[in-house]
Amino acid sequence: MYKNKRKRGVVLTSTGIKRLQSAILSVEIVENKGEHLSLEEISSRIHVSSRTLSKLWSLSESVDQKTIKLCFSAFNLELHSEDYTIVNKANETETSELLSIANIEENLSQRSELTSLVKEHHIQTEQIENLWSYPDGPVPLDSHFYIERPPLERKVYRELTTSGCVMRIKSPKQMGKSSLVLRLCAFAQKLGYQTVNLNCYQFDSECLTDLNKLLRRLCWKIATGLGIEPNLKEKWNEEIGYNLSSGFYLENYLLEQCQSPIVLVLNEIDRFFEYPHICHEFFALLRSWCEESRHNPKWQKLRLVMVYSTEEYISMDINLSPFNIGLPIRLNDFTQPQVEDLARRYSLDSFKAKDFAQLMSLIGGHPALIQISLYYLRSQEMTVQEIIEEAIANGGIYRDHLWRQLIKLQENPRLAKTYAEILAAKQGISLNPIDTYKLEGLGLIRFEGDRVLPRYGLYQVYFAKQLSTINCLVEQQ
């Protein structure tokens, strides 16, 4: 009768598990943007089978010491004696080879601790994802902090599939226009469309004083964005004028070479309002391109998306303006359910109804300001009450946003005076329509029936204090 062959194996101790989980977490943070490594990914990194790894995690089956060394070294750890314990195993159960009751209890305790550690690991990783970066600028495509605003996204995506479509995305700054455009372009690319996303602030002042230079630069940017050699020297015909030349260049050179639709996004297009001597002609030209896209097969490939904060208040023939055609999209504040959804994504599960009420009474559902607030609350740097108190005193965490708005008002003392009147009014007042239009474009006011009111409680308090100084200076002039 053959004697049972003995196997000597090892299992991780609670110390070893803690060290290994900590090392894996560090790698996930540094190399994987906080994303969990799957069992298969860890297996590939260590060069052992996932089945063997499952044994290691279970603590109920032993593995050879070489496996544990490979596992530790793959995560830049040196294996210590306190990281594992040696157990004996036989093919058949023998009383003399059973672990003692104490060892069994310790083993069960280790397994329970492992489960707790794994849960803690996932919680820590989620926290790191939540606090990965300060919420400034567009929400990245892979971020779970993007809040959809049904049916807005579906409406935009559906319109994009229409030949020769025109969309106008309008809202004050920091309301989520750029985040929406990122998703619009990603959707277009999934459909096989080509996309060119231009920020009009990329055009230098020299271009904006000469329409011919502006159109040449615009066409150059579109061509390079499509991966086409611009070849402007050969294809640009100065003799027929820059309006016709730009149209022919797009139709007979760029659109001719593109088999799939082209999505052209003009971000911050209201930049051109700063240059009134060219904006009328430029916008009239854009309108003519849109008209062409309705009946010309070549131009039907073009999908034009204009993104802006305000139309300013310019006198322009309605038949020449691009701001009264196509699908209008306006981004509004988050609703309370959307704010609550975002708070859950920041793992602020303890956030109470009164907390939401206090915060939204200060800043409404302003997307950027809500994101900033939840960021500070989640990092436990501030409480809701501290945020409110500091905001009222000096702007607090919203200071940069408020300064940008204040600069706009300081640049236009008359507008600042009008806004001060709104802040001081106890009932509805009659306002100059141009000033009202500009203030709405800046996102500083809201309408309640016939009344014009400050948009948020924060604006009421902060600007009442700041504008009193500005208006004193205006009166002295």
mmCIF file with all atom_site columns, N, CA and C in Angstrom, residues 166-171 173 177 197-203 208 214 218 264-275 278-280 282-287 289-290 304-312 314 321-323:
data_model
loop_
_atom_site.group_PDB
_atom_site.id
_atom_site.type_symbol
_atom_site.label_atom_id
_atom_site.label_alt_id
_atom_site.label_comp_id
_atom_site.label_asym_id
_atom_site.label_entity_id
_atom_site.label_seq_id
_atom_site.pdbx_PDB_ins_code
_atom_site.Cartn_x
_atom_site.Cartn_y
_atom_site.Cartn_z
_atom_site.occupancy
_atom_site.B_iso_or_equiv
_atom_site.pdbx_formal_charge
_atom_site.auth_seq_id
_atom_site.auth_comp_id
_atom_site.auth_asym_id
_atom_site.auth_atom_id
_atom_site.pdbx_PDB_model_num
ATOM 1   N N  . VAL A 1 166 ? -28.321 72.087 -38.795 1.00 0.00 ? 166 VAL A N  1
ATOM 2   C CA . VAL A 1 166 ? -27.704 73.215 -38.091 1.00 0.00 ? 166 VAL A CA 1
ATOM 3   C C  . VAL A 1 166 ? -28.205 73.169 -36.655 1.00 0.00 ? 166 VAL A C  1
ATOM 4   N N  . MET A 1 167 ? -27.283 73.278 -35.692 1.00 0.00 ? 167 MET A N  1
ATOM 5   C CA . MET A 1 167 ? -27.666 73.338 -34.279 1.00 0.00 ? 167 MET A CA 1
ATOM 6   C C  . MET A 1 167 ? -27.044 74.555 -33.631 1.00 0.00 ? 167 MET A C  1
ATOM 7   N N  . ARG A 1 168 ? -27.804 75.155 -32.724 1.00 0.00 ? 168 ARG A N  1
ATOM 8   C CA . ARG A 1 168 ? -27.318 76.320 -31.973 1.00 0.00 ? 168 ARG A CA 1
ATOM 9   C C  . ARG A 1 168 ? -27.409 75.997 -30.492 1.00 0.00 ? 168 ARG A C  1
ATOM 10  N N  . ILE A 1 169 ? -26.249 75.768 -29.870 1.00 0.00 ? 169 ILE A N  1
ATOM 11  C CA . ILE A 1 169 ? -26.200 75.446 -28.446 1.00 0.00 ? 169 ILE A CA 1
ATOM 12  C C  . ILE A 1 169 ? -25.847 76.715 -27.683 1.00 0.00 ? 169 ILE A C  1
ATOM 13  N N  . LYS A 1 170 ? -26.805 77.210 -26.932 1.00 0.00 ? 170 LYS A N  1
ATOM 14  C CA . LYS A 1 170 ? -26.630 78.498 -26.258 1.00 0.00 ? 170 LYS A CA 1
ATOM 15  C C  . LYS A 1 170 ? -26.907 78.369 -24.771 1.00 0.00 ? 170 LYS A C  1
ATOM 16  N N  . SER A 1 171 ? -26.034 78.939 -23.976 1.00 0.00 ? 171 SER A N  1
ATOM 17  C CA . SER A 1 171 ? -26.261 79.072 -22.533 1.00 0.00 ? 171 SER A CA 1
ATOM 18  C C  . SER A 1 171 ? -25.105 79.879 -21.973 1.00 0.00 ? 171 SER A C  1
ATOM 19  N N  . LYS A 1 173 ? -21.801 80.776 -19.675 1.00 0.00 ? 173 LYS A N  1
ATOM 20  C CA . LYS A 1 173 ? -20.589 79.982 -19.466 1.00 0.00 ? 173 LYS A CA 1
ATOM 21  C C  . LYS A 1 173 ? -20.745 79.058 -18.266 1.00 0.00 ? 173 LYS A C  1
ATOM 22  N N  . LYS A 1 177 ? -21.875 73.339 -21.881 1.00 0.00 ? 177 LYS A N  1
ATOM 23  C CA . LYS A 1 177 ? -21.892 73.295 -23.349 1.00 0.00 ? 177 LYS A CA 1
ATOM 24  C C  . LYS A 1 177 ? -20.743 72.435 -23.896 1.00 0.00 ? 177 LYS A C  1
ATOM 25  N N  . ASN A 1 197 ? -13.648 70.333 -34.306 1.00 0.00 ? 197 ASN A N  1
ATOM 26  C CA . ASN A 1 197 ? -14.127 71.107 -33.167 1.00 0.00 ? 197 ASN A CA 1
ATOM 27  C C  . ASN A 1 197 ? -13.207 72.309 -32.973 1.00 0.00 ? 197 ASN A C  1
ATOM 28  N N  . LEU A 1 198 ? -13.662 73.497 -33.380 1.00 0.00 ? 198 LEU A N  1
ATOM 29  C CA . LEU A 1 198 ? -12.834 74.708 -33.346 1.00 0.00 ? 198 LEU A CA 1
ATOM 30  C C  . LEU A 1 198 ? -13.288 75.665 -32.261 1.00 0.00 ? 198 LEU A C  1
ATOM 31  N N  . ASN A 1 199 ? -12.328 76.211 -31.533 1.00 0.00 ? 199 ASN A N  1
ATOM 32  C CA . ASN A 1 199 ? -12.606 77.268 -30.576 1.00 0.00 ? 199 ASN A CA 1
ATOM 33  C C  . ASN A 1 199 ? -12.251 78.593 -31.237 1.00 0.00 ? 199 ASN A C  1
ATOM 34  N N  . CYS A 1 200 ? -13.213 79.491 -31.330 1.00 0.00 ? 200 CYS A N  1
ATOM 35  C CA . CYS A 1 200 ? -12.992 80.745 -32.063 1.00 0.00 ? 200 CYS A CA 1
ATOM 36  C C  . CYS A 1 200 ? -11.982 81.657 -31.391 1.00 0.00 ? 200 CYS A C  1
ATOM 37  N N  . TYR A 1 201 ? -11.628 81.379 -30.133 1.00 0.00 ? 201 TYR A N  1
ATOM 38  C CA . TYR A 1 201 ? -10.581 82.155 -29.494 1.00 0.00 ? 201 TYR A CA 1
ATOM 39  C C  . TYR A 1 201 ? -9.192  81.753 -29.994 1.00 0.00 ? 201 TYR A C  1
ATOM 40  N N  . GLN A 1 202 ? -9.129  80.717 -30.840 1.00 0.00 ? 202 GLN A N  1
ATOM 41  C CA . GLN A 1 202 ? -7.852  80.347 -31.453 1.00 0.00 ? 202 GLN A CA 1
ATOM 42  C C  . GLN A 1 202 ? -7.473  81.306 -32.583 1.00 0.00 ? 202 GLN A C  1
ATOM 43  N N  . PHE A 1 203 ? -8.443  82.075 -33.055 1.00 0.00 ? 203 PHE A N  1
ATOM 44  C CA . PHE A 1 203 ? -8.153  83.056 -34.105 1.00 0.00 ? 203 PHE A CA 1
ATOM 45  C C  . PHE A 1 203 ? -7.568  84.309 -33.459 1.00 0.00 ? 203 PHE A C  1
ATOM 46  N N  . LEU A 1 208 ? -9.071  88.734 -37.106 1.00 0.00 ? 208 LEU A N  1
ATOM 47  C CA . LEU A 1 208 ? -10.395 89.284 -36.851 1.00 0.00 ? 208 LEU A CA 1
ATOM 48  C C  . LEU A 1 208 ? -10.526 90.752 -37.261 1.00 0.00 ? 208 LEU A C  1
ATOM 49  N N  . LEU A 1 214 ? -9.404  85.878 -42.025 1.00 0.00 ? 214 LEU A N  1
ATOM 50  C CA . LEU A 1 214 ? -10.192 85.013 -41.151 1.00 0.00 ? 214 LEU A CA 1
ATOM 51  C C  . LEU A 1 214 ? -10.696 83.780 -41.901 1.00 0.00 ? 214 LEU A C  1
ATOM 52  N N  . LEU A 1 218 ? -9.797  79.972 -41.247 1.00 0.00 ? 218 LEU A N  1
ATOM 53  C CA . LEU A 1 218 ? -10.870 79.029 -40.934 1.00 0.00 ? 218 LEU A CA 1
ATOM 54  C C  . LEU A 1 218 ? -10.808 77.810 -41.851 1.00 0.00 ? 218 LEU A C  1
ATOM 55  N N  . LEU A 1 264 ? -18.944 70.186 -38.136 1.00 0.00 ? 264 LEU A N  1
ATOM 56  C CA . LEU A 1 264 ? -18.112 71.366 -37.862 1.00 0.00 ? 264 LEU A CA 1
ATOM 57  C C  . LEU A 1 264 ? -18.677 72.091 -36.655 1.00 0.00 ? 264 LEU A C  1
ATOM 58  N N  . VAL A 1 265 ? -17.916 72.111 -35.571 1.00 0.00 ? 265 VAL A N  1
ATOM 59  C CA . VAL A 1 265 ? -18.341 72.788 -34.336 1.00 0.00 ? 265 VAL A CA 1
ATOM 60  C C  . VAL A 1 265 ? -17.565 74.098 -34.221 1.00 0.00 ? 265 VAL A C  1
ATOM 61  N N  . LEU A 1 266 ? -18.288 75.194 -34.107 1.00 0.00 ? 266 LEU A N  1
ATOM 62  C CA . LEU A 1 266 ? -17.676 76.509 -33.888 1.00 0.00 ? 266 LEU A CA 1
ATOM 63  C C  . LEU A 1 266 ? -17.992 76.917 -32.451 1.00 0.00 ? 266 LEU A C  1
ATOM 64  N N  . ASN A 1 267 ? -17.028 76.696 -31.568 1.00 0.00 ? 267 ASN A N  1
ATOM 65  C CA . ASN A 1 267 ? -17.175 77.031 -30.153 1.00 0.00 ? 267 ASN A CA 1
ATOM 66  C C  . ASN A 1 267 ? -16.876 78.500 -29.909 1.00 0.00 ? 267 ASN A C  1
ATOM 67  N N  . GLU A 1 268 ? -17.551 79.090 -28.934 1.00 0.00 ? 268 GLU A N  1
ATOM 68  C CA . GLU A 1 268 ? -17.323 80.509 -28.559 1.00 0.00 ? 268 GLU A CA 1
ATOM 69  C C  . GLU A 1 268 ? -17.464 81.415 -29.776 1.00 0.00 ? 268 GLU A C  1
ATOM 70  N N  . ILE A 1 269 ? -18.487 81.153 -30.583 1.00 0.00 ? 269 ILE A N  1
ATOM 71  C CA . ILE A 1 269 ? -18.645 81.934 -31.814 1.00 0.00 ? 269 ILE A CA 1
ATOM 72  C C  . ILE A 1 269 ? -19.019 83.388 -31.525 1.00 0.00 ? 269 ILE A C  1
ATOM 73  N N  . ASP A 1 270 ? -19.494 83.638 -30.292 1.00 0.00 ? 270 ASP A N  1
ATOM 74  C CA . ASP A 1 270 ? -19.810 85.023 -29.931 1.00 0.00 ? 270 ASP A CA 1
ATOM 75  C C  . ASP A 1 270 ? -18.556 85.874 -29.798 1.00 0.00 ? 270 ASP A C  1
ATOM 76  N N  . ARG A 1 271 ? -17.386 85.263 -29.915 1.00 0.00 ? 271 ARG A N  1
ATOM 77  C CA . ARG A 1 271 ? -16.134 86.041 -29.941 1.00 0.00 ? 271 ARG A CA 1
ATOM 78  C C  . ARG A 1 271 ? -16.185 87.094 -31.040 1.00 0.00 ? 271 ARG A C  1
ATOM 79  N N  . PHE A 1 272 ? -16.851 86.772 -32.147 1.00 0.00 ? 272 PHE A N  1
ATOM 80  C CA . PHE A 1 272 ? -16.862 87.686 -33.295 1.00 0.00 ? 272 PHE A CA 1
ATOM 81  C C  . PHE A 1 272 ? -17.660 88.959 -33.038 1.00 0.00 ? 272 PHE A C  1
ATOM 82  N N  . PHE A 1 273 ? -18.493 88.955 -31.997 1.00 0.00 ? 273 PHE A N  1
ATOM 83  C CA . PHE A 1 273 ? -19.230 90.176 -31.678 1.00 0.00 ? 273 PHE A CA 1
ATOM 84  C C  . PHE A 1 273 ? -18.297 91.296 -31.233 1.00 0.00 ? 273 PHE A C  1
ATOM 85  N N  . GLU A 1 274 ? -17.089 90.922 -30.821 1.00 0.00 ? 274 GLU A N  1
ATOM 86  C CA . GLU A 1 274 ? -16.121 91.937 -30.403 1.00 0.00 ? 274 GLU A CA 1
ATOM 87  C C  . GLU A 1 274 ? -15.563 92.696 -31.613 1.00 0.00 ? 274 GLU A C  1
ATOM 88  N N  . TYR A 1 275 ? -15.870 92.206 -32.807 1.00 0.00 ? 275 TYR A N  1
ATOM 89  C CA . TYR A 1 275 ? -15.348 92.815 -34.042 1.00 0.00 ? 275 TYR A CA 1
ATOM 90  C C  . TYR A 1 275 ? -16.512 93.082 -34.983 1.00 0.00 ? 275 TYR A C  1
ATOM 91  N N  . ILE A 1 278 ? -16.612 93.014 -38.972 1.00 0.00 ? 278 ILE A N  1
ATOM 92  C CA . ILE A 1 278 ? -16.567 91.790 -39.782 1.00 0.00 ? 278 ILE A CA 1
ATOM 93  C C  . ILE A 1 278 ? -17.689 90.810 -39.417 1.00 0.00 ? 278 ILE A C  1
ATOM 94  N N  . CYS A 1 279 ? -18.283 90.963 -38.228 1.00 0.00 ? 279 CYS A N  1
ATOM 95  C CA . CYS A 1 279 ? -19.209 89.920 -37.765 1.00 0.00 ? 279 CYS A CA 1
ATOM 96  C C  . CYS A 1 279 ? -20.450 89.820 -38.638 1.00 0.00 ? 279 CYS A C  1
ATOM 97  N N  . HIS A 1 280 ? -20.993 90.949 -39.103 1.00 0.00 ? 280 HIS A N  1
ATOM 98  C CA . HIS A 1 280 ? -22.195 90.884 -39.929 1.00 0.00 ? 280 HIS A CA 1
ATOM 99  C C  . HIS A 1 280 ? -21.948 90.076 -41.200 1.00 0.00 ? 280 HIS A C  1
ATOM 100 N N  . PHE A 1 282 ? -19.484 87.950 -41.795 1.00 0.00 ? 282 PHE A N  1
ATOM 101 C CA . PHE A 1 282 ? -19.120 86.561 -41.502 1.00 0.00 ? 282 PHE A CA 1
ATOM 102 C C  . PHE A 1 282 ? -20.360 85.730 -41.182 1.00 0.00 ? 282 PHE A C  1
ATOM 103 N N  . PHE A 1 283 ? -21.262 86.276 -40.358 1.00 0.00 ? 283 PHE A N  1
ATOM 104 C CA . PHE A 1 283 ? -22.464 85.534 -39.996 1.00 0.00 ? 283 PHE A CA 1
ATOM 105 C C  . PHE A 1 283 ? -23.394 85.370 -41.194 1.00 0.00 ? 283 PHE A C  1
ATOM 106 N N  . ALA A 1 284 ? -23.437 86.365 -42.053 1.00 0.00 ? 284 ALA A N  1
ATOM 107 C CA . ALA A 1 284 ? -24.246 86.239 -43.272 1.00 0.00 ? 284 ALA A CA 1
ATOM 108 C C  . ALA A 1 284 ? -23.697 85.115 -44.152 1.00 0.00 ? 284 ALA A C  1
ATOM 109 N N  . LEU A 1 285 ? -22.364 84.988 -44.194 1.00 0.00 ? 285 LEU A N  1
ATOM 110 C CA . LEU A 1 285 ? -21.742 83.915 -44.972 1.00 0.00 ? 285 LEU A CA 1
ATOM 111 C C  . LEU A 1 285 ? -22.086 82.549 -44.377 1.00 0.00 ? 285 LEU A C  1
ATOM 112 N N  . LEU A 1 286 ? -22.028 82.447 -43.047 1.00 0.00 ? 286 LEU A N  1
ATOM 113 C CA . LEU A 1 286 ? -22.410 81.193 -42.396 1.00 0.00 ? 286 LEU A CA 1
ATOM 114 C C  . LEU A 1 286 ? -23.850 80.822 -42.748 1.00 0.00 ? 286 LEU A C  1
ATOM 115 N N  . ARG A 1 287 ? -24.718 81.832 -42.751 1.00 0.00 ? 287 ARG A N  1
ATOM 116 C CA . ARG A 1 287 ? -26.128 81.600 -43.091 1.00 0.00 ? 287 ARG A CA 1
ATOM 117 C C  . ARG A 1 287 ? -26.240 81.065 -44.515 1.00 0.00 ? 287 ARG A C  1
ATOM 118 N N  . TRP A 1 289 ? -24.034 79.302 -46.139 1.00 0.00 ? 289 TRP A N  1
ATOM 119 C CA . TRP A 1 289 ? -23.588 77.898 -46.150 1.00 0.00 ? 289 TRP A CA 1
ATOM 120 C C  . TRP A 1 289 ? -24.708 76.985 -45.650 1.00 0.00 ? 289 TRP A C  1
ATOM 121 N N  . CYS A 1 290 ? -25.417 77.443 -44.619 1.00 0.00 ? 290 CYS A N  1
ATOM 122 C CA . CYS A 1 290 ? -26.532 76.653 -44.094 1.00 0.00 ? 290 CYS A CA 1
ATOM 123 C C  . CYS A 1 290 ? -27.631 76.493 -45.135 1.00 0.00 ? 290 CYS A C  1
ATOM 124 N N  . LEU A 1 304 ? -23.456 71.731 -39.143 1.00 0.00 ? 304 LEU A N  1
ATOM 125 C CA . LEU A 1 304 ? -22.881 72.897 -38.464 1.00 0.00 ? 304 LEU A CA 1
ATOM 126 C C  . LEU A 1 304 ? -23.444 73.015 -37.048 1.00 0.00 ? 304 LEU A C  1
ATOM 127 N N  . VAL A 1 305 ? -22.540 73.128 -36.075 1.00 0.00 ? 305 VAL A N  1
ATOM 128 C CA . VAL A 1 305 ? -22.933 73.303 -34.680 1.00 0.00 ? 305 VAL A CA 1
ATOM 129 C C  . VAL A 1 305 ? -22.297 74.591 -34.168 1.00 0.00 ? 305 VAL A C  1
ATOM 130 N N  . MET A 1 306 ? -23.119 75.546 -33.798 1.00 0.00 ? 306 MET A N  1
ATOM 131 C CA . MET A 1 306 ? -22.627 76.821 -33.256 1.00 0.00 ? 306 MET A CA 1
ATOM 132 C C  . MET A 1 306 ? -22.849 76.835 -31.746 1.00 0.00 ? 306 MET A C  1
ATOM 133 N N  . VAL A 1 307 ? -21.813 77.172 -31.011 1.00 0.00 ? 307 VAL A N  1
ATOM 134 C CA . VAL A 1 307 ? -21.865 77.138 -29.546 1.00 0.00 ? 307 VAL A CA 1
ATOM 135 C C  . VAL A 1 307 ? -21.521 78.541 -29.031 1.00 0.00 ? 307 VAL A C  1
ATOM 136 N N  . TYR A 1 308 ? -22.389 79.103 -28.190 1.00 0.00 ? 308 TYR A N  1
ATOM 137 C CA . TYR A 1 308 ? -22.157 80.479 -27.749 1.00 0.00 ? 308 TYR A CA 1
ATOM 138 C C  . TYR A 1 308 ? -22.899 80.757 -26.454 1.00 0.00 ? 308 TYR A C  1
ATOM 139 N N  . SER A 1 309 ? -22.473 81.840 -25.806 1.00 0.00 ? 309 SER A N  1
ATOM 140 C CA . SER A 1 309 ? -23.085 82.222 -24.531 1.00 0.00 ? 309 SER A CA 1
ATOM 141 C C  . SER A 1 309 ? -24.182 83.251 -24.717 1.00 0.00 ? 309 SER A C  1
ATOM 142 N N  . THR A 1 310 ? -24.000 84.126 -25.681 1.00 0.00 ? 310 THR A N  1
ATOM 143 C CA . THR A 1 310 ? -24.986 85.182 -25.921 1.00 0.00 ? 310 THR A CA 1
ATOM 144 C C  . THR A 1 310 ? -24.900 85.611 -27.369 1.00 0.00 ? 310 THR A C  1
ATOM 145 N N  . GLU A 1 311 ? -26.012 86.055 -27.901 1.00 0.00 ? 311 GLU A N  1
ATOM 146 C CA . GLU A 1 311 ? -26.011 86.619 -29.246 1.00 0.00 ? 311 GLU A CA 1
ATOM 147 C C  . GLU A 1 311 ? -25.677 88.110 -29.189 1.00 0.00 ? 311 GLU A C  1
ATOM 148 N N  . GLU A 1 312 ? -25.298 88.558 -27.981 1.00 0.00 ? 312 GLU A N  1
ATOM 149 C CA . GLU A 1 312 ? -25.082 89.988 -27.773 1.00 0.00 ? 312 GLU A CA 1
ATOM 150 C C  . GLU A 1 312 ? -26.403 90.679 -28.116 1.00 0.00 ? 312 GLU A C  1
ATOM 151 N N  . ILE A 1 314 ? -27.117 92.574 -31.548 1.00 0.00 ? 314 ILE A N  1
ATOM 152 C CA . ILE A 1 314 ? -26.673 93.248 -32.766 1.00 0.00 ? 314 ILE A CA 1
ATOM 153 C C  . ILE A 1 314 ? -27.858 93.416 -33.706 1.00 0.00 ? 314 ILE A C  1
ATOM 154 N N  . SER A 1 321 ? -29.100 86.271 -40.723 1.00 0.00 ? 321 SER A N  1
ATOM 155 C CA . SER A 1 321 ? -28.559 85.805 -39.448 1.00 0.00 ? 321 SER A CA 1
ATOM 156 C C  . SER A 1 321 ? -28.607 84.282 -39.349 1.00 0.00 ? 321 SER A C  1
ATOM 157 N N  . PRO A 1 322 ? -27.525 83.663 -38.842 1.00 0.00 ? 322 PRO A N  1
ATOM 158 C CA . PRO A 1 322 ? -27.558 82.208 -38.608 1.00 0.00 ? 322 PRO A CA 1
ATOM 159 C C  . PRO A 1 322 ? -28.160 81.851 -37.250 1.00 0.00 ? 322 PRO A C  1
ATOM 160 N N  . PHE A 1 323 ? -28.579 82.875 -36.478 1.00 0.00 ? 323 PHE A N  1
ATOM 161 C CA . PHE A 1 323 ? -29.052 82.639 -35.118 1.00 0.00 ? 323 PHE A CA 1
ATOM 162 C C  . PHE A 1 323 ? -30.564 82.471 -35.014 1.00 0.00 ? 323 PHE A C  1
#
